[in-house]
Tab-separated table of C-alpha atoms in Angstrom:
chain	number	residue	atom	x	y	z
E	260	UNK	CA	92.279	98.063	132.375
E	261	UNK	CA	93.649	99.394	129.850
E	262	UNK	CA	93.606	103.658	129.736
E	263	UNK	CA	92.318	105.352	127.237
E	264	UNK	CA	94.808	106.780	124.608
E	265	UNK	CA	95.855	102.311	124.125
E	266	UNK	CA	91.503	102.036	123.724
E	267	UNK	CA	92.087	105.032	120.976
E	268	UNK	CA	95.222	102.911	119.369
E	269	UNK	CA	93.810	100.184	119.065
E	270	UNK	CA	93.009	98.685	115.399
E	271	UNK	CA	89.439	98.155	115.996
E	272	UNK	CA	89.493	101.541	117.483
E	273	UNK	CA	89.790	102.848	114.345
E	274	UNK	CA	87.601	101.234	112.330
E	275	UNK	CA	84.941	102.171	113.938
E	276	UNK	CA	85.960	105.322	113.305
E	277	UNK	CA	86.519	104.447	109.627
E	278	UNK	CA	83.067	102.262	110.027
E	279	UNK	CA	80.286	104.520	110.959
E	280	UNK	CA	78.394	101.565	111.553
E	281	UNK	CA	78.350	97.156	112.470
E	282	UNK	CA	77.644	96.710	108.169
E	283	UNK	CA	80.199	98.170	106.556
E	284	UNK	CA	82.580	96.538	109.498
E	285	UNK	CA	81.151	93.756	108.420
E	286	UNK	CA	81.527	94.397	104.460
E	287	UNK	CA	85.206	94.785	105.347
E	288	UNK	CA	85.023	92.140	106.808
E	289	UNK	CA	83.764	89.547	104.983
E	290	UNK	CA	83.420	91.358	101.128
E	291	UNK	CA	86.473	89.280	98.155
E	292	UNK	CA	88.861	92.108	96.551
E	293	UNK	CA	86.578	91.840	93.630
E	294	UNK	CA	83.396	93.511	95.947
E	295	UNK	CA	85.777	95.445	97.260
E	296	UNK	CA	87.608	97.002	93.630
E	297	UNK	CA	83.726	97.687	93.062
E	298	UNK	CA	82.110	100.939	92.007
E	299	UNK	CA	78.984	100.082	93.320
E	300	UNK	CA	79.510	98.696	97.198
E	301	UNK	CA	82.150	99.474	99.602
E	302	UNK	CA	84.903	102.326	99.596
E	303	UNK	CA	84.020	104.619	96.451
E	304	UNK	CA	87.380	106.411	96.529
E	305	UNK	CA	90.076	103.477	96.424
E	306	UNK	CA	87.916	102.612	93.119
E	307	UNK	CA	87.373	105.514	91.723
E	308	UNK	CA	90.552	106.751	91.427
E	309	UNK	CA	91.265	102.930	89.787
E	310	UNK	CA	90.006	103.610	87.527
E	311	UNK	CA	90.644	106.727	86.832
E	312	UNK	CA	94.292	106.905	86.927
E	313	UNK	CA	94.999	104.176	83.526
E	314	UNK	CA	92.177	106.401	81.704
E	315	UNK	CA	94.612	109.780	82.404
E	316	UNK	CA	97.451	107.515	80.620
E	317	UNK	CA	95.985	107.140	77.898
E	318	UNK	CA	95.033	110.374	77.718
E	319	UNK	CA	98.391	112.141	78.030
E	320	UNK	CA	99.946	109.153	75.728
E	321	UNK	CA	96.846	110.632	73.640
E	322	UNK	CA	98.826	113.860	73.590
E	323	UNK	CA	101.789	111.565	73.627
E	324	UNK	CA	101.087	110.804	69.920
E	325	UNK	CA	99.886	114.793	68.947
E	326	UNK	CA	103.907	116.241	71.156
E	327	UNK	CA	105.380	113.041	68.944
E	328	UNK	CA	104.570	114.924	65.652
E	329	UNK	CA	105.166	118.314	67.104
E	330	UNK	CA	108.346	117.367	68.699
E	331	UNK	CA	109.178	115.744	65.492
E	332	UNK	CA	107.788	118.539	63.346
E	333	UNK	CA	109.067	121.230	65.150
E	334	UNK	CA	112.907	119.789	63.907
E	335	UNK	CA	112.047	120.274	60.113
E	336	UNK	CA	110.001	123.845	59.924
E	337	UNK	CA	107.530	125.839	61.594
E	338	UNK	CA	104.807	125.694	58.908
E	339	UNK	CA	105.245	121.239	60.066
E	340	UNK	CA	103.945	122.014	62.325
E	341	UNK	CA	101.149	125.197	61.533
E	342	UNK	CA	99.988	121.877	59.058
E	343	UNK	CA	98.721	120.090	62.699
E	344	UNK	CA	97.129	123.526	63.764
E	345	UNK	CA	95.044	123.054	60.781
E	346	UNK	CA	94.967	119.976	60.217
E	347	UNK	CA	92.969	118.807	63.387
E	348	UNK	CA	90.645	120.345	63.985
E	349	UNK	CA	89.066	119.326	60.451
E	350	UNK	CA	89.680	115.806	61.272
E	351	UNK	CA	88.480	115.792	64.662
E	352	UNK	CA	85.697	117.966	62.986
E	353	UNK	CA	84.618	114.346	60.212
E	354	UNK	CA	85.644	112.080	62.954
E	355	UNK	CA	83.420	113.293	65.790
E	356	UNK	CA	80.612	111.885	64.243
E	357	UNK	CA	81.701	107.776	64.987
E	358	UNK	CA	83.702	109.497	68.520
E	359	UNK	CA	79.470	109.879	69.686
E	360	UNK	CA	78.160	105.887	69.428
E	361	UNK	CA	81.014	104.380	70.683
E	362	UNK	CA	80.355	106.913	73.358
E	363	UNK	CA	77.350	105.821	73.860
E	364	UNK	CA	78.478	102.631	73.812
E	365	UNK	CA	80.373	102.540	77.217
E	366	UNK	CA	77.431	104.026	78.668
E	367	UNK	CA	75.282	101.345	78.350
E	368	UNK	CA	77.349	98.928	79.223
E	369	UNK	CA	78.003	100.733	82.474
E	370	UNK	CA	75.100	100.797	83.051
E	371	UNK	CA	74.312	97.062	81.923
E	372	UNK	CA	77.074	95.736	84.748
E	373	UNK	CA	75.518	97.810	87.267
E	374	UNK	CA	72.740	96.140	86.436
E	375	UNK	CA	73.482	93.166	86.725
E	376	UNK	CA	73.182	92.520	82.845
E	377	UNK	CA	76.202	90.698	81.601
E	378	UNK	CA	74.969	89.296	78.615
E	379	UNK	CA	73.293	92.954	77.952
E	380	UNK	CA	76.335	94.248	78.212
E	381	UNK	CA	77.872	92.034	75.929
E	382	UNK	CA	74.968	92.619	73.738
E	383	UNK	CA	75.357	96.187	73.980
E	384	UNK	CA	79.353	96.065	73.318
E	385	UNK	CA	78.815	93.131	69.779
E	386	UNK	CA	76.650	96.195	68.380
E	387	UNK	CA	78.693	98.893	69.090
E	388	UNK	CA	81.633	97.213	67.614
E	389	UNK	CA	79.855	96.354	64.066
E	390	UNK	CA	77.472	99.909	63.587
E	391	UNK	CA	81.506	102.083	64.638
E	392	UNK	CA	83.111	99.939	61.824
E	393	UNK	CA	80.392	100.188	59.480
E	394	UNK	CA	80.214	104.481	60.432
E	395	UNK	CA	84.625	104.454	60.693
E	396	UNK	CA	84.586	103.016	56.996
E	397	UNK	CA	81.898	105.997	56.205
E	398	UNK	CA	83.273	108.621	58.011
E	399	UNK	CA	87.226	107.598	56.268
E	400	UNK	CA	85.523	108.105	52.356
E	401	UNK	CA	84.540	111.400	53.730
E	402	UNK	CA	86.689	112.957	54.743
E	403	UNK	CA	89.158	111.796	52.554
E	404	UNK	CA	87.047	113.668	49.929
E	405	UNK	CA	86.688	116.680	51.119
E	406	UNK	CA	89.096	117.103	52.177
E	407	UNK	CA	90.398	119.980	50.046
E	408	UNK	CA	86.589	121.772	50.301
E	409	UNK	CA	87.411	121.930	53.425
E	410	UNK	CA	90.261	123.473	53.849
E	411	UNK	CA	90.237	125.773	51.029
E	412	UNK	CA	87.213	127.337	53.126
E	413	UNK	CA	89.208	128.987	55.446
E	414	UNK	CA	90.142	132.218	55.468
E	415	UNK	CA	94.078	131.379	55.907
E	416	UNK	CA	96.358	134.659	55.649
E	417	UNK	CA	98.289	134.180	52.038
E	418	UNK	CA	101.828	133.203	53.501
E	419	UNK	CA	99.972	130.132	55.319
E	420	UNK	CA	98.600	129.664	51.878
E	421	UNK	CA	100.449	128.794	50.124
E	422	UNK	CA	103.188	127.599	52.494
E	423	UNK	CA	100.747	125.527	55.856
E	424	UNK	CA	97.349	124.001	53.364
E	425	UNK	CA	99.220	121.705	51.819
E	426	UNK	CA	100.945	120.253	54.496
E	427	UNK	CA	97.581	120.359	56.371
E	428	UNK	CA	95.972	118.484	52.918
E	429	UNK	CA	98.580	115.845	53.572
E	430	UNK	CA	98.423	114.819	57.383
E	431	UNK	CA	94.579	114.896	56.527
E	432	UNK	CA	93.904	112.248	53.406
E	433	UNK	CA	95.972	110.390	55.243
E	434	UNK	CA	94.843	110.265	58.823
E	435	UNK	CA	90.867	109.361	57.166
E	436	UNK	CA	92.229	106.508	55.308
E	437	UNK	CA	93.022	105.143	58.889
E	438	UNK	CA	90.257	105.684	59.604
E	439	UNK	CA	88.465	102.297	60.795
E	440	UNK	CA	92.105	101.343	62.577
E	441	UNK	CA	91.242	104.241	64.583
E	442	UNK	CA	88.414	104.202	65.225
E	443	UNK	CA	88.589	100.711	66.680
E	444	UNK	CA	90.855	101.634	69.681
E	445	UNK	CA	88.459	103.892	70.637
E	446	UNK	CA	85.883	102.161	70.441
E	447	UNK	CA	87.339	98.974	72.510
E	448	UNK	CA	88.639	101.573	75.094
E	449	UNK	CA	84.740	102.728	75.821
E	450	UNK	CA	84.183	98.828	75.757
E	451	UNK	CA	86.506	98.145	78.399
E	452	UNK	CA	85.903	101.073	80.548
E	453	UNK	CA	81.671	100.854	80.270
E	454	UNK	CA	83.121	96.955	82.359
E	455	UNK	CA	85.037	99.031	85.123
E	456	UNK	CA	88.839	97.543	82.987
E	457	UNK	CA	90.420	100.450	82.229
E	458	UNK	CA	94.353	99.344	82.438
E	459	UNK	CA	93.724	96.659	79.559
E	460	UNK	CA	93.378	99.919	77.213
E	461	UNK	CA	96.549	101.290	79.249
E	462	UNK	CA	98.554	98.075	77.951
E	463	UNK	CA	97.406	98.364	74.397
E	464	UNK	CA	97.973	101.224	73.981
E	465	UNK	CA	101.455	102.192	74.939
E	466	UNK	CA	102.202	99.447	72.608
E	467	UNK	CA	100.879	101.391	70.522
E	468	UNK	CA	102.864	105.051	71.562
E	469	UNK	CA	106.503	102.769	71.551
E	470	UNK	CA	105.370	101.726	67.460
E	471	UNK	CA	104.999	105.726	66.725
E	472	UNK	CA	107.168	107.174	68.530
E	473	UNK	CA	109.442	104.467	66.876
E	474	UNK	CA	108.155	105.761	63.949
E	475	UNK	CA	107.831	109.157	63.217
E	476	UNK	CA	111.879	109.867	63.000
E	477	UNK	CA	111.876	107.375	60.378
E	478	UNK	CA	109.198	108.093	57.584
E	479	UNK	CA	109.323	112.368	58.663
E	480	UNK	CA	112.828	112.676	57.995
E	481	UNK	CA	113.260	109.307	56.101
E	482	UNK	CA	115.918	107.710	57.942
E	483	UNK	CA	117.948	104.669	56.183
E	484	UNK	CA	116.072	102.676	53.504
E	485	UNK	CA	112.294	104.609	54.758
E	486	UNK	CA	111.251	108.151	51.865
E	487	UNK	CA	111.064	110.940	53.366
E	488	UNK	CA	107.018	111.882	53.654
E	489	UNK	CA	107.373	114.739	55.782
E	490	UNK	CA	104.247	115.837	57.258
E	491	UNK	CA	102.368	113.029	55.919
E	492	UNK	CA	105.481	110.354	57.579
E	493	UNK	CA	103.466	111.783	60.963
E	494	UNK	CA	100.681	110.575	59.436
E	495	UNK	CA	101.352	107.724	58.383
E	496	UNK	CA	103.359	106.478	61.984
E	497	UNK	CA	99.944	106.798	63.837
E	498	UNK	CA	97.924	105.238	61.681
E	499	UNK	CA	100.249	101.934	61.683
E	500	UNK	CA	100.668	102.644	65.841
E	501	UNK	CA	96.518	102.413	65.869
E	502	UNK	CA	96.090	99.950	63.408
E	503	UNK	CA	98.585	97.942	65.292
E	504	UNK	CA	96.549	98.871	68.508
E	505	UNK	CA	93.312	97.667	67.033
E	506	UNK	CA	94.254	94.152	66.338
E	507	UNK	CA	95.402	94.034	70.220
E	508	UNK	CA	92.762	94.829	70.903
E	509	UNK	CA	90.227	92.791	68.899
E	510	UNK	CA	92.270	90.265	70.693
E	511	UNK	CA	91.548	91.421	74.276
E	512	UNK	CA	88.145	90.823	73.452
E	513	UNK	CA	87.839	87.908	71.574
E	514	UNK	CA	90.846	85.416	72.537
E	515	UNK	CA	90.549	86.403	76.048
E	516	UNK	CA	88.356	86.508	78.784
E	517	UNK	CA	89.076	89.563	79.577
E	518	UNK	CA	85.977	92.676	79.495
E	519	UNK	CA	82.055	92.106	77.452
E	520	UNK	CA	81.844	88.244	76.499
E	521	UNK	CA	80.216	88.623	73.047
E	522	UNK	CA	78.738	86.257	71.334
E	523	UNK	CA	79.216	86.434	67.513
E	524	UNK	CA	75.694	87.125	66.559
E	525	UNK	CA	76.027	90.569	68.320
E	526	UNK	CA	77.487	91.927	65.825
E	527	UNK	CA	75.772	91.468	63.041
E	528	UNK	CA	73.771	95.604	63.464
E	529	UNK	CA	68.977	95.028	64.796
E	530	UNK	CA	67.229	97.843	65.173
E	531	UNK	CA	66.712	97.976	68.683
E	532	UNK	CA	70.184	97.873	69.755
E	533	UNK	CA	71.479	100.242	67.234
E	534	UNK	CA	68.439	103.374	67.522
E	535	UNK	CA	69.514	102.657	71.882
E	536	UNK	CA	73.089	103.109	70.215
E	537	UNK	CA	71.292	106.185	68.161
E	538	UNK	CA	69.507	108.401	70.765
E	539	UNK	CA	72.575	108.691	73.279
E	540	UNK	CA	75.159	108.302	70.155
E	541	UNK	CA	73.734	111.183	68.110
E	542	UNK	CA	73.523	113.129	70.866
E	543	UNK	CA	77.101	112.823	72.288
E	544	UNK	CA	77.658	112.513	68.397
E	545	UNK	CA	76.347	116.829	67.398
E	546	UNK	CA	78.312	117.824	71.226
E	547	UNK	CA	81.571	116.364	69.657
E	548	UNK	CA	81.149	117.497	65.945
E	549	UNK	CA	80.319	121.158	67.831
E	550	UNK	CA	83.585	121.330	69.675
E	551	UNK	CA	85.198	120.059	66.271
E	552	UNK	CA	83.101	122.563	64.269
E	553	UNK	CA	84.206	125.853	67.187
E	554	UNK	CA	87.237	124.997	66.750
E	555	UNK	CA	87.584	125.043	62.975
E	556	UNK	CA	85.833	128.885	63.111
E	557	UNK	CA	88.739	129.262	65.755
E	558	UNK	CA	90.971	127.987	63.722
E	559	UNK	CA	89.837	129.423	60.815
E	560	UNK	CA	89.897	132.517	62.451
E	561	UNK	CA	93.401	132.190	64.186
E	562	UNK	CA	94.043	131.603	60.111
E	563	UNK	CA	94.310	135.067	58.844
E	564	UNK	CA	97.223	135.769	61.762
E	565	UNK	CA	100.793	135.111	60.568
E	566	UNK	CA	101.853	131.772	60.840
E	567	UNK	CA	103.305	131.986	64.233
E	568	UNK	CA	100.672	132.323	65.410
E	569	UNK	CA	99.246	129.625	63.575
E	570	UNK	CA	102.085	127.594	65.147
E	571	UNK	CA	101.172	128.888	68.764
E	572	UNK	CA	98.244	128.302	69.240
E	573	UNK	CA	98.679	124.232	68.054
E	574	UNK	CA	101.684	124.774	70.062
E	575	UNK	CA	99.046	126.174	73.091
E	576	UNK	CA	96.260	124.068	72.248
E	577	UNK	CA	98.673	120.274	72.744
E	578	UNK	CA	100.217	121.684	76.094
E	579	UNK	CA	97.416	122.986	76.942
E	580	UNK	CA	96.106	118.780	76.415
E	581	UNK	CA	98.707	117.696	78.209
E	582	UNK	CA	98.383	120.013	81.362
E	583	UNK	CA	94.330	119.254	81.751
E	584	UNK	CA	94.794	115.318	80.834
E	585	UNK	CA	93.749	114.659	84.974
E	586	UNK	CA	90.476	115.794	84.523
E	587	UNK	CA	89.737	114.695	80.963
E	588	UNK	CA	90.300	110.640	82.745
E	589	UNK	CA	89.005	111.489	86.461
E	590	UNK	CA	84.915	112.925	83.140
E	591	UNK	CA	85.927	109.548	81.430
E	592	UNK	CA	86.116	108.107	84.462
E	593	UNK	CA	82.094	109.519	85.989
E	594	UNK	CA	81.209	108.173	82.968
E	595	UNK	CA	80.776	104.796	84.482
E	596	UNK	CA	81.203	104.826	88.162
E	597	UNK	CA	77.992	106.964	87.310
E	598	UNK	CA	76.385	105.183	84.497
E	599	UNK	CA	77.849	101.326	86.662
E	600	UNK	CA	75.258	102.308	90.327
E	601	UNK	CA	72.824	104.110	88.499
E	602	UNK	CA	72.515	100.702	86.600
E	603	UNK	CA	72.475	99.833	90.645
E	604	UNK	CA	69.983	102.043	92.037
E	605	UNK	CA	72.183	103.281	93.394
E	606	UNK	CA	71.883	107.903	92.735
E	607	UNK	CA	72.891	108.577	96.544
E	608	UNK	CA	76.379	106.670	95.861
E	609	UNK	CA	77.170	108.526	92.411
E	610	UNK	CA	76.640	111.688	93.653
E	611	UNK	CA	79.363	111.350	96.467
E	612	UNK	CA	81.609	110.063	92.998
E	613	UNK	CA	80.720	113.004	91.275
E	614	UNK	CA	81.710	114.724	94.279
E	615	UNK	CA	85.105	113.048	95.100
E	616	UNK	CA	85.686	113.852	91.673
E	617	UNK	CA	85.375	117.103	91.576
E	618	UNK	CA	87.580	117.255	94.918
E	619	UNK	CA	90.228	115.281	93.201
E	620	UNK	CA	90.768	117.666	90.058
E	621	UNK	CA	90.797	121.129	91.899
E	622	UNK	CA	93.313	119.880	94.060
E	623	UNK	CA	95.329	118.421	91.262
E	624	UNK	CA	94.612	121.709	89.351
E	625	UNK	CA	95.590	124.747	90.602
E	626	UNK	CA	98.297	123.366	91.394
E	627	UNK	CA	99.257	122.372	87.450
E	628	UNK	CA	97.761	126.022	87.125
E	629	UNK	CA	100.328	127.799	89.268
E	630	UNK	CA	103.145	126.130	87.692
E	631	UNK	CA	101.828	127.034	83.931
E	632	UNK	CA	101.552	130.927	84.669
E	633	UNK	CA	104.558	130.811	86.437
E	634	UNK	CA	107.030	129.625	84.263
E	635	UNK	CA	105.479	129.375	80.751
E	636	UNK	CA	108.378	129.985	78.205
E	637	UNK	CA	110.854	126.741	79.644
E	638	UNK	CA	107.373	124.228	78.625
E	639	UNK	CA	106.875	125.999	74.922
E	640	UNK	CA	110.798	125.566	74.310
E	641	UNK	CA	111.205	122.308	74.850
E	642	UNK	CA	109.391	122.063	71.276
E	643	UNK	CA	110.559	124.078	69.375
E	644	UNK	CA	114.412	124.359	70.206
E	645	UNK	CA	115.273	126.181	66.793
E	646	UNK	CA	116.290	130.010	67.460
E	647	UNK	CA	115.571	131.024	64.471
E	648	UNK	CA	112.194	134.663	63.905
E	649	UNK	CA	110.003	132.591	62.957
E	650	UNK	CA	110.858	130.367	66.360
E	651	UNK	CA	111.053	132.976	68.747
E	652	UNK	CA	108.021	134.647	67.821
E	653	UNK	CA	105.766	131.017	68.329
E	654	UNK	CA	107.367	131.004	71.771
E	655	UNK	CA	106.208	134.208	73.047
E	656	UNK	CA	102.356	133.836	71.652
E	657	UNK	CA	102.417	130.110	73.348
E	658	UNK	CA	103.933	131.874	76.190
E	659	UNK	CA	101.308	133.824	76.301
E	660	UNK	CA	98.325	132.032	75.370
E	661	UNK	CA	99.442	129.505	78.218
E	662	UNK	CA	100.169	132.208	80.310
E	663	UNK	CA	96.959	133.193	80.597
E	664	UNK	CA	94.830	129.971	80.248
E	665	UNK	CA	96.162	128.898	83.663
E	666	UNK	CA	93.236	131.180	84.705
E	667	UNK	CA	90.480	128.253	83.883
E	668	UNK	CA	92.571	125.211	84.479
E	669	UNK	CA	90.198	124.608	87.150
E	670	UNK	CA	86.404	125.615	85.390
E	671	UNK	CA	87.799	123.933	83.092
E	672	UNK	CA	88.406	121.002	85.207
E	673	UNK	CA	85.277	121.280	87.466
E	674	UNK	CA	83.162	121.265	83.618
E	675	UNK	CA	84.822	118.296	82.222
E	676	UNK	CA	83.620	116.455	86.215
E	677	UNK	CA	79.690	117.960	85.589
E	678	UNK	CA	79.801	116.663	81.783
E	679	UNK	CA	81.261	112.533	83.338
E	680	UNK	CA	78.558	112.800	85.477
E	681	UNK	CA	75.445	114.055	82.670
E	682	UNK	CA	76.811	111.147	80.325
E	683	UNK	CA	78.137	108.520	82.257
E	684	UNK	CA	73.842	109.229	83.222
E	685	UNK	CA	72.782	109.233	79.930
E	686	UNK	CA	71.941	112.114	79.819
E	687	UNK	CA	73.845	113.668	76.518
E	688	UNK	CA	71.265	116.279	75.623
E	689	UNK	CA	72.004	117.977	78.266
E	690	UNK	CA	75.454	117.633	77.635
E	691	UNK	CA	75.404	119.244	74.170
E	692	UNK	CA	73.518	122.285	75.369
E	693	UNK	CA	76.496	122.781	77.905
E	694	UNK	CA	78.992	122.571	75.085
E	695	UNK	CA	77.476	124.745	72.885
E	696	UNK	CA	77.121	127.417	75.798
E	697	UNK	CA	80.758	126.661	76.662
E	698	UNK	CA	81.446	126.962	72.501
E	699	UNK	CA	79.119	128.719	70.106
E	700	UNK	CA	77.376	131.090	73.155
E	701	UNK	CA	80.668	132.766	74.871
E	702	UNK	CA	84.138	131.480	73.596
E	703	UNK	CA	83.880	132.050	69.724
E	704	UNK	CA	81.722	135.576	69.634
E	705	UNK	CA	84.310	136.296	72.568
E	706	UNK	CA	87.073	135.524	70.210
E	707	UNK	CA	85.786	137.550	67.063
E	708	UNK	CA	85.616	139.954	69.460
E	709	UNK	CA	87.550	140.855	71.427
E	710	UNK	CA	90.734	139.026	68.629
E	711	UNK	CA	89.557	142.504	66.128
E	712	UNK	CA	86.611	144.257	66.561
E	713	UNK	CA	88.383	145.602	70.369
E	714	UNK	CA	92.151	144.998	68.394
E	715	UNK	CA	93.299	142.944	71.231
E	716	UNK	CA	94.508	140.176	68.600
E	717	UNK	CA	96.040	136.485	69.915
E	718	UNK	CA	95.732	137.287	72.955
E	719	UNK	CA	91.761	137.906	72.505
E	720	UNK	CA	91.977	134.390	71.232
E	721	UNK	CA	93.793	133.665	73.639
E	722	UNK	CA	91.418	135.310	76.285
E	723	UNK	CA	88.856	134.342	74.634
E	724	UNK	CA	89.042	130.365	75.691
E	725	UNK	CA	89.434	130.917	79.182
E	726	UNK	CA	86.284	132.949	79.247
E	727	UNK	CA	84.297	129.940	77.968
E	728	UNK	CA	85.580	127.727	80.183
E	729	UNK	CA	84.932	129.591	82.888
E	730	UNK	CA	81.292	130.388	82.048
E	731	UNK	CA	80.655	126.946	81.323
E	732	UNK	CA	81.628	125.487	84.682
E	733	UNK	CA	79.184	127.396	86.589
E	734	UNK	CA	76.909	126.939	84.097
E	735	UNK	CA	77.423	123.079	84.531
E	736	UNK	CA	77.832	123.227	87.678
E	737	UNK	CA	74.719	125.337	88.339
E	738	UNK	CA	72.254	122.366	86.476
E	739	UNK	CA	74.244	119.736	87.995
E	740	UNK	CA	73.048	121.160	91.592
E	741	UNK	CA	69.746	120.583	90.571
E	742	UNK	CA	70.000	116.617	90.299
E	743	UNK	CA	67.578	115.846	88.179
E	744	UNK	CA	70.687	113.716	86.447
E	745	UNK	CA	70.186	110.636	88.746
E	746	UNK	CA	68.055	107.530	86.821
E	747	UNK	CA	69.913	105.431	84.688
E	748	UNK	CA	67.539	104.922	81.211
E	749	UNK	CA	68.139	100.978	80.857
E	750	UNK	CA	65.025	99.430	81.855
E	751	UNK	CA	65.879	96.898	84.776
E	752	UNK	CA	67.312	93.136	82.865
E	753	UNK	CA	65.370	90.011	84.616
E	754	UNK	CA	67.731	88.075	86.831
E	755	UNK	CA	70.155	85.653	84.682
E	756	UNK	CA	69.309	82.419	86.164
E	757	UNK	CA	73.040	80.342	86.426
E	758	UNK	CA	73.752	77.003	88.056
E	759	UNK	CA	73.515	78.209	91.019
E	760	UNK	CA	70.705	79.220	90.653
E	761	UNK	CA	69.631	75.777	90.437
E	762	UNK	CA	71.277	73.497	92.688
E	763	UNK	CA	72.893	74.847	95.409
E	764	UNK	CA	75.547	75.545	96.563
E	765	UNK	CA	78.319	73.894	98.609
E	766	UNK	CA	80.848	76.550	98.917
């Protein structure tokens, strides 16, 4: 007879330890590769990580757009970096409108996919693409026209108004002219994410970043036959790269077998599907617009400080975007995982996905927080290599910002996981309310109170950022624990008729 140790080391015994029931073991023995990779059947950790890591990489490359611009513009001047600090929240405020409808499309596609409604997913994908294309043209035209008035509303310091604001205007006008190209890639990524394909958008994103990195120095400094456009050149490079990504995405959707199956008739907006998109998208658009407007208000308060503080605020925000990428990627992955499982009527499996997401993001960001808190200066110095007085001052402020913000990294991650859960479930109004609490109830009042009446100056601004993340996370986790989000928002579709429904299979 075999000994106890021999039994324990046997492969079949180890399988039984992992798969507690005969059904679990039978699934592993009989499932296809596609089923084992499914978010709605079988083991969950591997497909969740497989879905999330390309999204983290896409977020990394998204930040790379901004960081590459910052690196090259930092070699141009600190004022050029400050121009991006002013421009980005204003640009985000306008384009957030279309972003909400894009997110709504991803939610609906995920739930239709989980419910087995391939045709429903294709219809919603086409409606989202057609509707958001119209929105992109309107948003771009509106943003171009209101660039000057928006910047004029900022209570800028005299030096900032003279040196930084005009550069921000140059950047913003080009950016808004390219809005359709920008929105095109966002829609493509959302549609592919809804059906669970995140690797294809990653490949397209890599192509786009390569184009941006190649064009940036030529258009900013006028290398070779190109004009020296400065800040405006950075915007042209970004818009061109996004245009390339949009064309590649359209080819994938209509020229390959990948992604949802979109028929030409699906592209014409129809009242019913558009109403679904709007009902889910308006709260998300308001959430993103509220976030952007909060950034504008915070930027307006920061703009009352000298240019070095303004530049440090923009640089710090870009670096925070970089170090919190795992949370953003997992948040988007949970949009899909929760949506598909609720669509498949698997609420407890959706709950397991959320718990896995929380464990992953807390583990990663705890390590990142320690690193950033320990060595912020070398991180910041990479982006401002000059030793001018302005550069030294900017590095000092940005380092303090990172050190204080690192305290809230884990809370930020938990908040993003909770927000992804609510969005995936279609509870976009809940996500809106929690976002408003974190930003408008906590962060902005704290920014004003700490920076001005209490006299903390820039340190008050940095502290308020961390405080908003901590309070927002605690509120989101408390609401998440109630479990009221575990219901799909789509109506079950009748089973789709296929050949195998009529003719018995001989496989």
